Amino acid sequence: LIGRADTPHPALGDLPTIELVSVTVTHPEPEALRATYAALGLDADIVAGPAPAISFTVVASDGGLVTVA
Protein backbone atom coordinates (compact mmCIF):
# COMPACT_ATOMS: atom_id res chain seq x y z
CA LEU A 1 0.00 0.00 0.00
CA ILE A 2 1.08 3.54 -0.66
CA GLY A 3 0.40 6.06 2.08
CA ARG A 4 -0.61 9.32 0.42
CA ALA A 5 -1.58 11.18 3.60
CA ASP A 6 -3.19 14.44 2.44
CA THR A 7 -1.98 14.34 -1.18
CA PRO A 8 -4.54 13.65 -3.91
CA HIS A 9 -4.38 10.40 -5.84
CA PRO A 10 -2.43 10.93 -9.10
CA ALA A 11 -5.29 9.50 -11.20
CA LEU A 12 -7.52 12.37 -10.11
CA GLY A 13 -5.33 15.02 -11.75
CA ASP A 14 -5.27 16.27 -15.34
CA LEU A 15 -4.17 13.24 -17.29
CA PRO A 16 -3.53 13.29 -21.01
CA THR A 17 -6.26 11.72 -23.09
CA ILE A 18 -6.29 10.00 -26.43
CA GLU A 19 -9.20 9.66 -28.84
CA LEU A 20 -9.87 6.16 -30.10
CA VAL A 21 -11.07 6.35 -33.72
CA SER A 22 -11.39 2.66 -34.60
CA VAL A 23 -10.52 -0.90 -33.70
CA THR A 24 -9.71 -3.41 -36.44
CA VAL A 25 -9.59 -7.13 -35.73
CA THR A 26 -8.00 -9.49 -38.26
CA HIS A 27 -8.94 -13.17 -38.13
CA PRO A 28 -8.80 -16.21 -40.45
CA GLU A 29 -12.55 -16.78 -39.88
CA PRO A 30 -14.02 -13.26 -39.76
CA GLU A 31 -17.67 -14.31 -40.16
CA ALA A 32 -17.63 -16.42 -36.98
CA LEU A 33 -15.91 -13.61 -35.13
CA ARG A 34 -18.46 -11.05 -36.38
CA ALA A 35 -21.28 -13.15 -34.92
CA THR A 36 -19.51 -13.39 -31.57
CA TYR A 37 -18.74 -9.66 -31.45
CA ALA A 38 -22.34 -8.81 -32.40
CA ALA A 39 -23.68 -11.06 -29.63
CA LEU A 40 -21.42 -9.28 -27.14
CA GLY A 41 -22.29 -5.81 -28.46
CA LEU A 42 -18.69 -5.06 -29.42
CA ASP A 43 -17.99 -2.52 -32.15
CA ALA A 44 -14.96 -3.33 -34.32
CA ASP A 45 -14.06 -3.66 -37.97
CA ILE A 46 -13.41 -7.37 -38.58
CA VAL A 47 -11.40 -8.35 -41.63
CA ALA A 48 -9.97 -11.59 -43.05
CA GLY A 49 -6.29 -12.28 -42.55
CA PRO A 50 -3.87 -15.16 -42.13
CA ALA A 51 -3.49 -14.81 -38.35
CA PRO A 52 -5.42 -13.18 -35.49
CA ALA A 53 -4.38 -9.58 -34.88
CA ILE A 54 -5.79 -6.34 -33.54
CA SER A 55 -4.98 -2.72 -34.31
CA PHE A 56 -6.20 0.62 -33.00
CA THR A 57 -6.39 3.96 -34.78
CA VAL A 58 -6.07 6.99 -32.52
CA VAL A 59 -5.77 10.75 -32.93
CA ALA A 60 -2.22 11.93 -32.19
CA SER A 61 -1.44 15.12 -30.32
CA ASP A 62 -0.82 16.89 -33.67
CA GLY A 63 -4.29 15.87 -34.91
CA GLY A 64 -3.04 13.20 -37.29
CA LEU A 65 -4.22 9.61 -37.24
CA VAL A 66 -1.90 6.89 -35.94
CA THR A 67 -2.54 3.15 -36.24
CA VAL A 68 -1.03 0.98 -33.52
CA ALA A 69 -0.82 -2.74 -34.23
C-alpha positions as YAML, in Angstrom:
chain: A
units: angstrom
residues:
- id: 1
  name: LEU
  ca: [0.00, 0.00, 0.00]
- id: 2
  name: ILE
  ca: [1.08, 3.54, -0.66]
- id: 3
  name: GLY
  ca: [0.40, 6.06, 2.08]
- id: 4
  name: ARG
  ca: [-0.61, 9.32, 0.42]
- id: 5
  name: ALA
  ca: [-1.58, 11.18, 3.60]
- id: 6
  name: ASP
  ca: [-3.19, 14.44, 2.44]
- id: 7
  name: THR
  ca: [-1.98, 14.34, -1.18]
- id: 8
  name: PRO
  ca: [-4.54, 13.65, -3.91]
- id: 9
  name: HIS
  ca: [-4.38, 10.40, -5.84]
- id: 10
  name: PRO
  ca: [-2.43, 10.93, -9.10]
- id: 11
  name: ALA
  ca: [-5.29, 9.50, -11.20]
- id: 12
  name: LEU
  ca: [-7.52, 12.37, -10.11]
- id: 13
  name: GLY
  ca: [-5.33, 15.02, -11.75]
- id: 14
  name: ASP
  ca: [-5.27, 16.27, -15.34]
- id: 15
  name: LEU
  ca: [-4.17, 13.24, -17.29]
- id: 16
  name: PRO
  ca: [-3.53, 13.29, -21.01]
- id: 17
  name: THR
  ca: [-6.26, 11.72, -23.09]
- id: 18
  name: ILE
  ca: [-6.29, 10.00, -26.43]
- id: 19
  name: GLU
  ca: [-9.20, 9.66, -28.84]
- id: 20
  name: LEU
  ca: [-9.87, 6.16, -30.10]
- id: 21
  name: VAL
  ca: [-11.07, 6.35, -33.72]
- id: 22
  name: SER
  ca: [-11.39, 2.66, -34.60]
- id: 23
  name: VAL
  ca: [-10.52, -0.90, -33.70]
- id: 24
  name: THR
  ca: [-9.71, -3.41, -36.44]
- id: 25
  name: VAL
  ca: [-9.59, -7.13, -35.73]
- id: 26
  name: THR
  ca: [-8.00, -9.49, -38.26]
- id: 27
  name: HIS
  ca: [-8.94, -13.17, -38.13]
- id: 28
  name: PRO
  ca: [-8.80, -16.21, -40.45]
- id: 29
  name: GLU
  ca: [-12.55, -16.78, -39.88]
- id: 30
  name: PRO
  ca: [-14.02, -13.26, -39.76]
- id: 31
  name: GLU
  ca: [-17.67, -14.31, -40.16]
- id: 32
  name: ALA
  ca: [-17.63, -16.42, -36.98]
- id: 33
  name: LEU
  ca: [-15.91, -13.61, -35.13]
- id: 34
  name: ARG
  ca: [-18.46, -11.05, -36.38]
- id: 35
  name: ALA
  ca: [-21.28, -13.15, -34.92]
- id: 36
  name: THR
  ca: [-19.51, -13.39, -31.57]
- id: 37
  name: TYR
  ca: [-18.74, -9.66, -31.45]
- id: 38
  name: ALA
  ca: [-22.34, -8.81, -32.40]
- id: 39
  name: ALA
  ca: [-23.68, -11.06, -29.63]
- id: 40
  name: LEU
  ca: [-21.42, -9.28, -27.14]
- id: 41
  name: GLY
  ca: [-22.29, -5.81, -28.46]
- id: 42
  name: LEU
  ca: [-18.69, -5.06, -29.42]
- id: 43
  name: ASP
  ca: [-17.99, -2.52, -32.15]
- id: 44
  name: ALA
  ca: [-14.96, -3.33, -34.32]
- id: 45
  name: ASP
  ca: [-14.06, -3.66, -37.97]
- id: 46
  name: ILE
  ca: [-13.41, -7.37, -38.58]
- id: 47
  name: VAL
  ca: [-11.40, -8.35, -41.63]
- id: 48
  name: ALA
  ca: [-9.97, -11.59, -43.05]
- id: 49
  name: GLY
  ca: [-6.29, -12.28, -42.55]
- id: 50
  name: PRO
  ca: [-3.87, -15.16, -42.13]
- id: 51
  name: ALA
  ca: [-3.49, -14.81, -38.35]
- id: 52
  name: PRO
  ca: [-5.42, -13.18, -35.49]
- id: 53
  name: ALA
  ca: [-4.38, -9.58, -34.88]
- id: 54
  name: ILE
  ca: [-5.79, -6.34, -33.54]
- id: 55
  name: SER
  ca: [-4.98, -2.72, -34.31]
- id: 56
  name: PHE
  ca: [-6.20, 0.62, -33.00]
- id: 57
  name: THR
  ca: [-6.39, 3.96, -34.78]
- id: 58
  name: VAL
  ca: [-6.07, 6.99, -32.52]
- id: 59
  name: VAL
  ca: [-5.77, 10.75, -32.93]
- id: 60
  name: ALA
  ca: [-2.22, 11.93, -32.19]
- id: 61
  name: SER
  ca: [-1.44, 15.12, -30.32]
- id: 62
  name: ASP
  ca: [-0.82, 16.89, -33.67]
- id: 63
  name: GLY
  ca: [-4.29, 15.87, -34.91]
- id: 64
  name: GLY
  ca: [-3.04, 13.20, -37.29]
- id: 65
  name: LEU
  ca: [-4.22, 9.61, -37.24]
- id: 66
  name: VAL
  ca: [-1.90, 6.89, -35.94]
- id: 67
  name: THR
  ca: [-2.54, 3.15, -36.24]
- id: 68
  name: VAL
  ca: [-1.03, 0.98, -33.52]
- id: 69
  name: ALA
  ca: [-0.82, -2.74, -34.23]
...
